[in-house]
Short mmCIF file of the C-alpha atoms (twelve columns), coordinates in Angstrom:
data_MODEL
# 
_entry.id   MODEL 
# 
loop_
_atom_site.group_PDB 
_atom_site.id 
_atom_site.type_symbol 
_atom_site.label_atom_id 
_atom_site.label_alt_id 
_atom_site.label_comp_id 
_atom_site.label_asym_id 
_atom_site.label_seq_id 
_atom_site.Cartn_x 
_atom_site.Cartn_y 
_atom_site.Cartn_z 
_atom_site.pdbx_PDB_model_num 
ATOM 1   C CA . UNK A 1   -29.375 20.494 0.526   1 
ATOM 2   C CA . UNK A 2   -29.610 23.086 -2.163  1 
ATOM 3   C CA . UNK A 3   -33.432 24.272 -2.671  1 
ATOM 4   C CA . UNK A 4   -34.569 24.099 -6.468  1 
ATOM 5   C CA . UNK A 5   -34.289 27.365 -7.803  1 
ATOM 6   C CA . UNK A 6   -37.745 28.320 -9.793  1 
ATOM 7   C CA . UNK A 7   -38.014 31.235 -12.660 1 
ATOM 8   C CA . UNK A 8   -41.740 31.798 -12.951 1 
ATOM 9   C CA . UNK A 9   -42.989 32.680 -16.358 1 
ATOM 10  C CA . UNK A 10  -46.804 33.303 -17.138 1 
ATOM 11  C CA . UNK A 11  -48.222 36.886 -18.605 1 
ATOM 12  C CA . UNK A 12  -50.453 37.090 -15.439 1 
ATOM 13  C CA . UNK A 13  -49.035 38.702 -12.164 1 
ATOM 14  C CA . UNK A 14  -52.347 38.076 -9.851  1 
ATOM 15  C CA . UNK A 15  -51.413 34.428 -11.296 1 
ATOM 16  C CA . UNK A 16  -47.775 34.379 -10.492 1 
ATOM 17  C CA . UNK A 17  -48.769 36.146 -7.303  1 
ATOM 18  C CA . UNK A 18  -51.018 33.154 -6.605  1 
ATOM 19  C CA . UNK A 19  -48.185 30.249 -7.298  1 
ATOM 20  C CA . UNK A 20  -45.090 32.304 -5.372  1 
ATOM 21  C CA . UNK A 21  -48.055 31.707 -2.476  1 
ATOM 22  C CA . UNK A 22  -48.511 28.629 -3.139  1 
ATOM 23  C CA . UNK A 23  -44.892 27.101 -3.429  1 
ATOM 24  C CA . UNK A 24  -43.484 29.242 -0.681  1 
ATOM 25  C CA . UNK A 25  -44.232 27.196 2.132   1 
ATOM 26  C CA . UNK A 26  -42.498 24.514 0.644   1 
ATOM 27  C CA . UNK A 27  -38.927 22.877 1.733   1 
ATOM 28  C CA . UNK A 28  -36.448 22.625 -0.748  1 
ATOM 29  C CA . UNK A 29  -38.207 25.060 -3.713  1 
ATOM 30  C CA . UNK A 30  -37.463 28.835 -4.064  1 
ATOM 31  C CA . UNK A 31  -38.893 31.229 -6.446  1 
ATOM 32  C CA . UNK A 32  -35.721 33.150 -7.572  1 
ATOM 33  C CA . UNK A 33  -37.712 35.361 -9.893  1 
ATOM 34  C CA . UNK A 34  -40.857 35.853 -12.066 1 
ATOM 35  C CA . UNK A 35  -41.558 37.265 -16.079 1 
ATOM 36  C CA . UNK A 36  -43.994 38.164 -18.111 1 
ATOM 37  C CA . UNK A 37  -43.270 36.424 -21.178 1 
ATOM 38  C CA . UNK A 38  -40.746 34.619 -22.951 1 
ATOM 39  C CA . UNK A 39  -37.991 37.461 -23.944 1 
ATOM 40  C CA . UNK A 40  -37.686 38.155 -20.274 1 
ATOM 41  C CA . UNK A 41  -36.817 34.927 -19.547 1 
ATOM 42  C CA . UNK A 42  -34.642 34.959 -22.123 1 
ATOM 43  C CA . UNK A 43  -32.808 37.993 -20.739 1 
ATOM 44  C CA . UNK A 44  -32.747 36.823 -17.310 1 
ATOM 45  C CA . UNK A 45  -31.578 32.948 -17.996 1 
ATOM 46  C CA . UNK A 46  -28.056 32.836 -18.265 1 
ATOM 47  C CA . UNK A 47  -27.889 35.139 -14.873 1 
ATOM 48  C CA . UNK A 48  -30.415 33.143 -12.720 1 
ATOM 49  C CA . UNK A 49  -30.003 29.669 -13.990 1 
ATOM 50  C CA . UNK A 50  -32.476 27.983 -12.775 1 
ATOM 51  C CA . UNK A 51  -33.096 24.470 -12.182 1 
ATOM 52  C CA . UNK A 52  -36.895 24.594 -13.299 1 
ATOM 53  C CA . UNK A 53  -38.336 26.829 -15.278 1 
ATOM 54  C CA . UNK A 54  -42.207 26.926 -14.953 1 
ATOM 55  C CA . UNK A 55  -43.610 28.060 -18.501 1 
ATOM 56  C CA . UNK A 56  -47.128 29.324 -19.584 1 
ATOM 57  C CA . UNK A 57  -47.708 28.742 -23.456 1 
ATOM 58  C CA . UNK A 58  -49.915 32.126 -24.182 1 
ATOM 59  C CA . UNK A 59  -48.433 35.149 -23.736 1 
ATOM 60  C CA . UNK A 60  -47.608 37.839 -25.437 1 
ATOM 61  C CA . UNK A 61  -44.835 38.062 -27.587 1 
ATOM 62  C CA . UNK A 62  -42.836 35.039 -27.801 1 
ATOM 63  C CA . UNK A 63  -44.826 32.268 -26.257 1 
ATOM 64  C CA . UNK A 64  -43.856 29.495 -24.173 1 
ATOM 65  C CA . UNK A 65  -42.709 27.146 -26.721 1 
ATOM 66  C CA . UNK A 66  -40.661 29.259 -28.273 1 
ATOM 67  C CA . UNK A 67  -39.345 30.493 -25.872 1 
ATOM 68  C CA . UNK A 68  -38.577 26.358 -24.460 1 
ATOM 69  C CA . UNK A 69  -36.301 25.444 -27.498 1 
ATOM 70  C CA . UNK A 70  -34.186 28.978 -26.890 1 
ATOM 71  C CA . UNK A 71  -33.984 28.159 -23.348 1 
ATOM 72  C CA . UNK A 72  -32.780 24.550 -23.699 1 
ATOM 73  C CA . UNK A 73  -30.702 25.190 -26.866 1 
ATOM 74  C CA . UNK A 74  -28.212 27.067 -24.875 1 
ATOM 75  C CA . UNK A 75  -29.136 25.664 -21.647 1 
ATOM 76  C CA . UNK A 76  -30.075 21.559 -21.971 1 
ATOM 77  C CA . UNK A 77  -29.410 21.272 -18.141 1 
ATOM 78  C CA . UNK A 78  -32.205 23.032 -17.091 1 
ATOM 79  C CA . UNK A 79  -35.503 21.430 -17.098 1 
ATOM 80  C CA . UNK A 80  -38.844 23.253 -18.259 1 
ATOM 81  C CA . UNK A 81  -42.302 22.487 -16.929 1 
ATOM 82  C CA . UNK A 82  -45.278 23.392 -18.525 1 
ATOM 83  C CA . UNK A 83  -47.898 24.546 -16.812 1 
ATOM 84  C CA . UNK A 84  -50.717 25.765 -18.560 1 
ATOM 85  C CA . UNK A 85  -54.760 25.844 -19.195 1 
ATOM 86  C CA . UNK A 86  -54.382 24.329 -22.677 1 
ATOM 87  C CA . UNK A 87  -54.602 20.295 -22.822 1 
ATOM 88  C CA . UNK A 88  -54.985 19.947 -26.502 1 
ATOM 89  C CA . UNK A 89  -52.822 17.140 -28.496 1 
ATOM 90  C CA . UNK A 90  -51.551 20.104 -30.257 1 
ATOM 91  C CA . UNK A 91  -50.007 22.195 -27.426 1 
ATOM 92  C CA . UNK A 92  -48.769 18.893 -25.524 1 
ATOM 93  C CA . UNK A 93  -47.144 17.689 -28.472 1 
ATOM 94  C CA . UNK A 94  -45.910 20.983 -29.370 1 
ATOM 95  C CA . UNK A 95  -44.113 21.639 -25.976 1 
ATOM 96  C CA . UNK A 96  -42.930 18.137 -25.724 1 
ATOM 97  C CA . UNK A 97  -41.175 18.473 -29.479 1 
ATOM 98  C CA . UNK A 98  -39.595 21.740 -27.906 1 
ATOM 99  C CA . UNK A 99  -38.124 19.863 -24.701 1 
ATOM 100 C CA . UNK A 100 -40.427 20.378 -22.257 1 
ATOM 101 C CA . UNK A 101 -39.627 17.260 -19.584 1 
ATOM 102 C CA . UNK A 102 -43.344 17.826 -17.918 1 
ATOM 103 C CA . UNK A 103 -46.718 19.340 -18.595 1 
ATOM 104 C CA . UNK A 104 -49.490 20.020 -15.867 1 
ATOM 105 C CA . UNK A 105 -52.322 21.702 -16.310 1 
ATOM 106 C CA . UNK A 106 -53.177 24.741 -14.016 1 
ATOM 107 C CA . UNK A 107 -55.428 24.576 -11.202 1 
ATOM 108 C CA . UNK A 108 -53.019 21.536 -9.798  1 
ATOM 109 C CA . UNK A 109 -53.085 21.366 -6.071  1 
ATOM 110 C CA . UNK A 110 -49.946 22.612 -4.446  1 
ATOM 111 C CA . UNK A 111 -49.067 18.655 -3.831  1 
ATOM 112 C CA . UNK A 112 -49.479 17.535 -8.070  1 
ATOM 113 C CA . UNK A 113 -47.188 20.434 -8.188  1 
ATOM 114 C CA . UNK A 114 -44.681 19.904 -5.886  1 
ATOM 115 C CA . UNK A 115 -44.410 16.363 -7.077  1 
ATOM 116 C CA . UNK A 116 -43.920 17.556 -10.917 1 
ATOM 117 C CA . UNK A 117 -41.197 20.101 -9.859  1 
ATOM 118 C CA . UNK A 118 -39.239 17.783 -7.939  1 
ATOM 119 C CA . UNK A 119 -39.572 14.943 -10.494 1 
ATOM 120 C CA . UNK A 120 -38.228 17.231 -13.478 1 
ATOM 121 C CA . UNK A 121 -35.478 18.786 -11.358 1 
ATOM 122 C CA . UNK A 122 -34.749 14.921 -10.711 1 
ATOM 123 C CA . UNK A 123 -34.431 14.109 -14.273 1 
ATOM 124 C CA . UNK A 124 -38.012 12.583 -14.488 1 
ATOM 125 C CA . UNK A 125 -40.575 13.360 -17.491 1 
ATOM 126 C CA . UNK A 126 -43.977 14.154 -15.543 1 
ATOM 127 C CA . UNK A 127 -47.193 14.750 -16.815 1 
ATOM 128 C CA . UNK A 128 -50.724 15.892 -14.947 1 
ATOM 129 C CA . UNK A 129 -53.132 13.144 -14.948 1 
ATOM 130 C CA . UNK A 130 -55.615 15.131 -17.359 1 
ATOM 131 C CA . UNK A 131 -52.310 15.143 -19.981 1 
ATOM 132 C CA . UNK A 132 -51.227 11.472 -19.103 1 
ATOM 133 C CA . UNK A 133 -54.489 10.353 -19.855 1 
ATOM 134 C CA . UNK A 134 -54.193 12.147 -23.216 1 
ATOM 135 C CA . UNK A 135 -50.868 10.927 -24.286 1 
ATOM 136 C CA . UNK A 136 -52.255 7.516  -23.347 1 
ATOM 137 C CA . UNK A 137 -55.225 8.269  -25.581 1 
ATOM 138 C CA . UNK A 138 -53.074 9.413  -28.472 1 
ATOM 139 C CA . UNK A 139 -50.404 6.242  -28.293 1 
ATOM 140 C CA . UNK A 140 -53.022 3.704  -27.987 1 
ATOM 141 C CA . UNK A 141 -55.046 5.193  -31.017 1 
ATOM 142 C CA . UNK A 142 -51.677 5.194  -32.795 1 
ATOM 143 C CA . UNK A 143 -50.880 1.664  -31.954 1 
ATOM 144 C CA . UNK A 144 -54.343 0.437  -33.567 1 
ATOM 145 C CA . UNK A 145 -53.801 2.718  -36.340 1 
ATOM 146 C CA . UNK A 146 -50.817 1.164  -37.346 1 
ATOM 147 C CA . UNK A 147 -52.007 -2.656 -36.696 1 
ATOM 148 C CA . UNK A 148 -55.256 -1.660 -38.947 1 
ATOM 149 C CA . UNK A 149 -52.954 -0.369 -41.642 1 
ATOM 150 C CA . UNK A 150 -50.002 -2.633 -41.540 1 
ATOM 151 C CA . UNK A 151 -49.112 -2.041 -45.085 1 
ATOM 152 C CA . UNK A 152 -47.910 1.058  -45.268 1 
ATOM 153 C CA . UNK A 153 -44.875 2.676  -44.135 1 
ATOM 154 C CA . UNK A 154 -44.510 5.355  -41.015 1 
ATOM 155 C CA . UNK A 155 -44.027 8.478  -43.390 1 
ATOM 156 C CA . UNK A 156 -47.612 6.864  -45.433 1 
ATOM 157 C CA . UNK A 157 -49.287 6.888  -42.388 1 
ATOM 158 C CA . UNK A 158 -47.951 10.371 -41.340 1 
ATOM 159 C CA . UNK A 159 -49.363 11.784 -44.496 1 
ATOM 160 C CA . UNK A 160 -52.358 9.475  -44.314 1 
ATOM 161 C CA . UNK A 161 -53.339 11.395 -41.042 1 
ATOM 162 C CA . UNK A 162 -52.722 14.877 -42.590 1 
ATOM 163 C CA . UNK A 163 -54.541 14.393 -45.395 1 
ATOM 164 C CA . UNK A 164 -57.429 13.274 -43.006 1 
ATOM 165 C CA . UNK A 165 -57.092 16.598 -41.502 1 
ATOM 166 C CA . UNK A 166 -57.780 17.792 -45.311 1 
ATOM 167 C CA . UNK A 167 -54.636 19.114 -46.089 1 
ATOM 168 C CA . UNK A 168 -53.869 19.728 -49.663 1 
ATOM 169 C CA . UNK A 169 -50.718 18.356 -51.025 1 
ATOM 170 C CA . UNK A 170 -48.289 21.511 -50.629 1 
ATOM 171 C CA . UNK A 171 -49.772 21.995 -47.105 1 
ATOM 172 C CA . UNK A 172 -48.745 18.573 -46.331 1 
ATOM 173 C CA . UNK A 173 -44.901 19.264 -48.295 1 
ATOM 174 C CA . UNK A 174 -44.718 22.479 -46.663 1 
ATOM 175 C CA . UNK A 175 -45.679 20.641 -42.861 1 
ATOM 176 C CA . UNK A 176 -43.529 18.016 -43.368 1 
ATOM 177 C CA . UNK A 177 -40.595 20.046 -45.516 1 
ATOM 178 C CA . UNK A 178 -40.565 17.631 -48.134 1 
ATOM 179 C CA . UNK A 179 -40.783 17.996 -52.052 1 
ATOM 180 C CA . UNK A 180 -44.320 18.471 -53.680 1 
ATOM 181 C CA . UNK A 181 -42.815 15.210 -55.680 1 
ATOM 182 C CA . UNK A 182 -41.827 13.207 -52.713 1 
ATOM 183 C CA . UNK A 183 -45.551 13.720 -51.187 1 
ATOM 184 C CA . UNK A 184 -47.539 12.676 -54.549 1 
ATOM 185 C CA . UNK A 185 -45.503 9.309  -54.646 1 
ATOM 186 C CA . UNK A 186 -46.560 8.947  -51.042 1 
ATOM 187 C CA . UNK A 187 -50.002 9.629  -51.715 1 
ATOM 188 C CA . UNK A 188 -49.775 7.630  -55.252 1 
ATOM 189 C CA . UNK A 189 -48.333 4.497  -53.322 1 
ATOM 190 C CA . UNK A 190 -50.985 5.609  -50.500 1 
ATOM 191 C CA . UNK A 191 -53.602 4.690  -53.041 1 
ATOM 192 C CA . UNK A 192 -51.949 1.287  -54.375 1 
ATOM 193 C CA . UNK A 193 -51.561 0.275  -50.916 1 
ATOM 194 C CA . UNK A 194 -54.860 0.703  -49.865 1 
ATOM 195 C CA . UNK A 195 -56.682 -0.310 -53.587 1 
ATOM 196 C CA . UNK A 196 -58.271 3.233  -53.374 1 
ATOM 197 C CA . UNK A 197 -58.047 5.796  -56.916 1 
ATOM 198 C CA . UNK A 198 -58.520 8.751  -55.102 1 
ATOM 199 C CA . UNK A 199 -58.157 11.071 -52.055 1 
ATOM 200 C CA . UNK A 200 -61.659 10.923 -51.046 1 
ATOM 201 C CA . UNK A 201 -61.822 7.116  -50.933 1 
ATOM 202 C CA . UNK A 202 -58.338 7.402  -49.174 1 
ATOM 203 C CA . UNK A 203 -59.381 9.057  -46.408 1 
ATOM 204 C CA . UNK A 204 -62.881 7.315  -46.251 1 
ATOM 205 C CA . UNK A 205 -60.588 3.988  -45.598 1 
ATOM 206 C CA . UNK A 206 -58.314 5.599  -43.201 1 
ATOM 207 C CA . UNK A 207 -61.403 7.081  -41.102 1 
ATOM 208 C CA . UNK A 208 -62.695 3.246  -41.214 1 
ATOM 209 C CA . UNK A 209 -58.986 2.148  -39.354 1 
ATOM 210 C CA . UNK A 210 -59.547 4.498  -36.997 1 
ATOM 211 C CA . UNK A 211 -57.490 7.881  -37.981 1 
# 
Protein backbone atom coordinates (compact mmCIF):
# COMPACT_ATOMS: atom_id res chain seq x y z
CA UNK A 1 0.00 0.00 0.00
CA UNK A 2 1.12 3.47 -0.85
CA UNK A 3 2.09 5.51 2.48
CA UNK A 4 0.28 9.04 2.67
CA UNK A 5 2.58 11.47 1.54
CA UNK A 6 2.68 14.59 4.20
CA UNK A 7 4.00 18.36 3.29
CA UNK A 8 4.52 19.93 6.68
CA UNK A 9 3.82 23.59 6.90
CA UNK A 10 4.17 25.64 10.26
CA UNK A 11 6.77 28.81 10.67
CA UNK A 12 8.46 26.83 13.54
CA UNK A 13 11.31 24.27 12.72
CA UNK A 14 11.92 22.99 16.55
CA UNK A 15 7.98 22.43 15.90
CA UNK A 16 8.16 20.66 12.63
CA UNK A 17 11.20 18.95 14.07
CA UNK A 18 8.93 17.74 16.88
CA UNK A 19 5.92 16.30 14.48
CA UNK A 20 8.50 14.60 11.65
CA UNK A 21 9.38 12.72 15.29
CA UNK A 22 6.35 12.14 16.07
CA UNK A 23 4.72 10.69 12.79
CA UNK A 24 7.81 8.82 11.76
CA UNK A 25 7.27 5.76 13.50
CA UNK A 26 4.14 5.41 11.92
CA UNK A 27 3.03 2.74 9.04
CA UNK A 28 1.60 4.05 6.10
CA UNK A 29 2.51 8.13 6.66
CA UNK A 30 5.70 9.80 5.25
CA UNK A 31 6.82 13.27 5.64
CA UNK A 32 7.91 14.12 2.02
CA UNK A 33 8.92 17.62 3.00
CA UNK A 34 8.50 20.61 5.39
CA UNK A 35 7.99 24.86 4.85
CA UNK A 36 7.97 27.69 6.54
CA UNK A 37 5.01 29.39 5.38
CA UNK A 38 2.51 29.42 2.83
CA UNK A 39 4.50 30.67 -0.51
CA UNK A 40 6.75 27.71 -0.02
CA UNK A 41 4.16 25.48 -0.14
CA UNK A 42 2.95 27.07 -2.85
CA UNK A 43 6.21 26.62 -4.77
CA UNK A 44 6.71 23.17 -3.80
CA UNK A 45 2.89 21.79 -4.45
CA UNK A 46 2.54 20.95 -7.86
CA UNK A 47 6.11 18.95 -7.57
CA UNK A 48 5.39 17.00 -4.30
CA UNK A 49 1.70 16.51 -4.44
CA UNK A 50 0.84 15.48 -1.51
CA UNK A 51 -2.01 13.68 -0.19
CA UNK A 52 -2.26 15.80 3.14
CA UNK A 53 -1.09 18.85 3.67
CA UNK A 54 -0.71 19.74 7.44
CA UNK A 55 -1.24 23.68 7.73
CA UNK A 56 -0.46 26.16 10.62
CA UNK A 57 -2.70 29.42 10.33
CA UNK A 58 0.08 32.10 11.71
CA UNK A 59 2.92 32.56 9.90
CA UNK A 60 4.53 34.91 8.26
CA UNK A 61 3.66 36.04 5.05
CA UNK A 62 0.79 34.38 3.58
CA UNK A 63 -0.92 32.47 6.31
CA UNK A 64 -2.49 29.23 6.35
CA UNK A 65 -5.78 30.10 5.01
CA UNK A 66 -4.67 31.72 2.33
CA UNK A 67 -2.54 29.79 1.46
CA UNK A 68 -5.62 26.62 1.74
CA UNK A 69 -7.89 28.19 -1.03
CA UNK A 70 -4.54 28.53 -3.48
CA UNK A 71 -3.69 25.08 -2.67
CA UNK A 72 -7.12 23.52 -3.32
CA UNK A 73 -8.05 25.91 -6.18
CA UNK A 74 -5.57 24.26 -8.38
CA UNK A 75 -5.34 21.16 -6.48
CA UNK A 76 -9.12 19.99 -4.99
CA UNK A 77 -7.68 16.38 -4.65
CA UNK A 78 -5.53 17.03 -2.01
CA UNK A 79 -6.84 17.33 1.40
CA UNK A 80 -5.60 20.06 4.02
CA UNK A 81 -5.56 19.61 7.77
CA UNK A 82 -5.35 22.22 10.08
CA UNK A 83 -3.46 22.00 12.81
CA UNK A 84 -3.04 24.83 14.88
CA UNK A 85 -3.10 26.59 18.58
CA UNK A 86 -6.03 28.84 17.62
CA UNK A 87 -9.69 27.33 18.45
CA UNK A 88 -11.64 30.46 17.98
CA UNK A 89 -15.12 30.37 15.88
CA UNK A 90 -13.32 32.76 13.75
CA UNK A 91 -10.24 30.75 12.62
CA UNK A 92 -12.38 27.37 12.44
CA UNK A 93 -14.84 28.93 10.37
CA UNK A 94 -12.35 30.72 8.43
CA UNK A 95 -10.31 27.56 7.44
CA UNK A 96 -13.37 25.53 6.94
CA UNK A 97 -14.82 28.38 4.29
CA UNK A 98 -11.26 27.94 2.63
CA UNK A 99 -11.55 23.97 2.31
CA UNK A 100 -9.91 22.76 5.03
CA UNK A 101 -11.52 18.92 5.42
CA UNK A 102 -10.13 18.80 9.29
CA UNK A 103 -8.95 21.00 12.10
CA UNK A 104 -7.01 19.75 15.31
CA UNK A 105 -5.60 21.66 17.63
CA UNK A 106 -1.83 21.21 18.51
CA UNK A 107 -0.62 19.38 21.38
CA UNK A 108 -2.80 16.20 19.91
CA UNK A 109 -1.28 12.94 20.91
CA UNK A 110 0.44 11.15 18.10
CA UNK A 111 -2.85 8.71 18.06
CA UNK A 112 -5.73 12.00 17.60
CA UNK A 113 -3.28 12.65 14.91
CA UNK A 114 -2.82 9.72 13.16
CA UNK A 115 -6.53 9.18 13.19
CA UNK A 116 -7.20 12.84 11.59
CA UNK A 117 -4.56 12.20 8.83
CA UNK A 118 -5.84 9.01 7.81
CA UNK A 119 -9.51 10.11 7.97
CA UNK A 120 -8.86 13.25 5.58
CA UNK A 121 -6.62 11.28 3.21
CA UNK A 122 -9.81 8.89 3.31
CA UNK A 123 -12.15 11.52 2.27
CA UNK A 124 -13.47 12.10 5.89
CA UNK A 125 -14.03 15.76 7.48
CA UNK A 126 -12.31 15.41 11.07
CA UNK A 127 -12.23 17.69 13.74
CA UNK A 128 -10.24 17.59 17.38
CA UNK A 129 -12.60 17.14 20.13
CA UNK A 130 -11.81 20.76 21.60
CA UNK A 131 -13.11 22.06 17.79
CA UNK A 132 -16.03 19.45 17.57
CA UNK A 133 -17.24 20.58 20.69
CA UNK A 134 -17.16 24.13 19.30
CA UNK A 135 -18.86 23.57 16.05
CA UNK A 136 -21.43 21.74 18.17
CA UNK A 137 -21.64 24.84 20.34
CA UNK A 138 -22.00 27.18 17.39
CA UNK A 139 -24.86 24.92 15.40
CA UNK A 140 -26.88 24.35 18.39
CA UNK A 141 -26.84 28.17 19.34
CA UNK A 142 -27.76 28.72 15.69
CA UNK A 143 -30.57 26.28 15.71
CA UNK A 144 -32.25 28.16 18.83
CA UNK A 145 -31.48 31.35 17.26
CA UNK A 146 -33.43 30.69 14.42
CA UNK A 147 -36.51 28.88 16.34
CA UNK A 148 -36.51 32.17 18.73
CA UNK A 149 -36.65 34.36 15.66
CA UNK A 150 -38.74 32.47 13.23
CA UNK A 151 -39.83 35.50 11.42
CA UNK A 152 -37.20 36.61 9.72
CA UNK A 153 -35.36 35.43 6.83
CA UNK A 154 -31.58 33.77 6.81
CA UNK A 155 -29.88 36.98 5.26
CA UNK A 156 -32.10 39.10 8.45
CA UNK A 157 -30.64 36.98 10.79
CA UNK A 158 -27.12 37.15 9.20
CA UNK A 159 -27.22 40.87 9.55
CA UNK A 160 -29.08 40.62 12.83
CA UNK A 161 -25.86 38.90 14.25
CA UNK A 162 -23.47 41.51 12.72
CA UNK A 163 -25.09 44.25 13.85
CA UNK A 164 -24.91 42.56 17.38
CA UNK A 165 -21.28 42.57 16.88
CA UNK A 166 -21.90 46.54 16.41
CA UNK A 167 -21.19 46.85 13.00
CA UNK A 168 -22.27 49.96 11.29
CA UNK A 169 -24.23 49.64 8.17
CA UNK A 170 -21.32 49.91 5.43
CA UNK A 171 -19.25 47.52 7.63
CA UNK A 172 -22.00 45.12 7.40
CA UNK A 173 -22.41 45.98 3.13
CA UNK A 174 -18.82 45.87 2.83
CA UNK A 175 -18.72 42.11 4.98
CA UNK A 176 -21.37 40.82 3.23
CA UNK A 177 -20.63 42.66 -0.43
CA UNK A 178 -23.96 43.89 -0.71
CA UNK A 179 -25.39 47.48 -1.51
CA UNK A 180 -25.56 50.10 1.39
CA UNK A 181 -29.43 50.02 0.00
CA UNK A 182 -29.92 46.34 0.11
CA UNK A 183 -28.64 46.33 3.95
CA UNK A 184 -31.00 49.36 5.20
CA UNK A 185 -34.13 47.44 3.78
CA UNK A 186 -32.79 44.49 5.73
CA UNK A 187 -32.36 46.36 8.75
CA UNK A 188 -35.74 48.50 7.99
CA UNK A 189 -37.72 45.10 7.60
CA UNK A 190 -35.36 43.91 10.64
CA UNK A 191 -37.22 46.48 12.67
CA UNK A 192 -40.92 45.71 11.32
CA UNK A 193 -40.29 42.20 11.96
CA UNK A 194 -39.31 42.44 15.30
CA UNK A 195 -41.82 45.74 16.30
CA UNK A 196 -38.50 47.51 17.29
CA UNK A 197 -37.81 51.56 15.80
CA UNK A 198 -34.33 51.38 16.21
CA UNK A 199 -30.91 49.63 16.22
CA UNK A 200 -30.46 49.72 19.84
CA UNK A 201 -33.80 48.07 20.65
CA UNK A 202 -32.89 45.67 17.70
CA UNK A 203 -30.13 44.29 19.10
CA UNK A 204 -31.48 44.44 22.77
CA UNK A 205 -34.24 41.82 21.28
CA UNK A 206 -31.82 39.77 19.43
CA UNK A 207 -29.43 39.48 22.65
CA UNK A 208 -32.86 38.35 24.49
CA UNK A 209 -33.15 35.21 21.57
CA UNK A 210 -29.97 34.33 22.30
CA UNK A 211 -27.47 36.00 19.54
Amino acid sequence: MEPINILLVDDHPAFRAGLVALLSPLDGIKVVDQVANGEQALALINQLQPDVVLMDLTMPGMGGVVATERILRDNPHIRVLILSMSDDDESVFAALRAGARGYVVKGARRVELSRAIRAVAAGDAVFGPAIANRLIGYFSGLARREQSLPQLTPREREILGLMTSHLTNPQIAERLALTHKTVRNHVSNIFAKLHVGDRVSAVSRARESGF
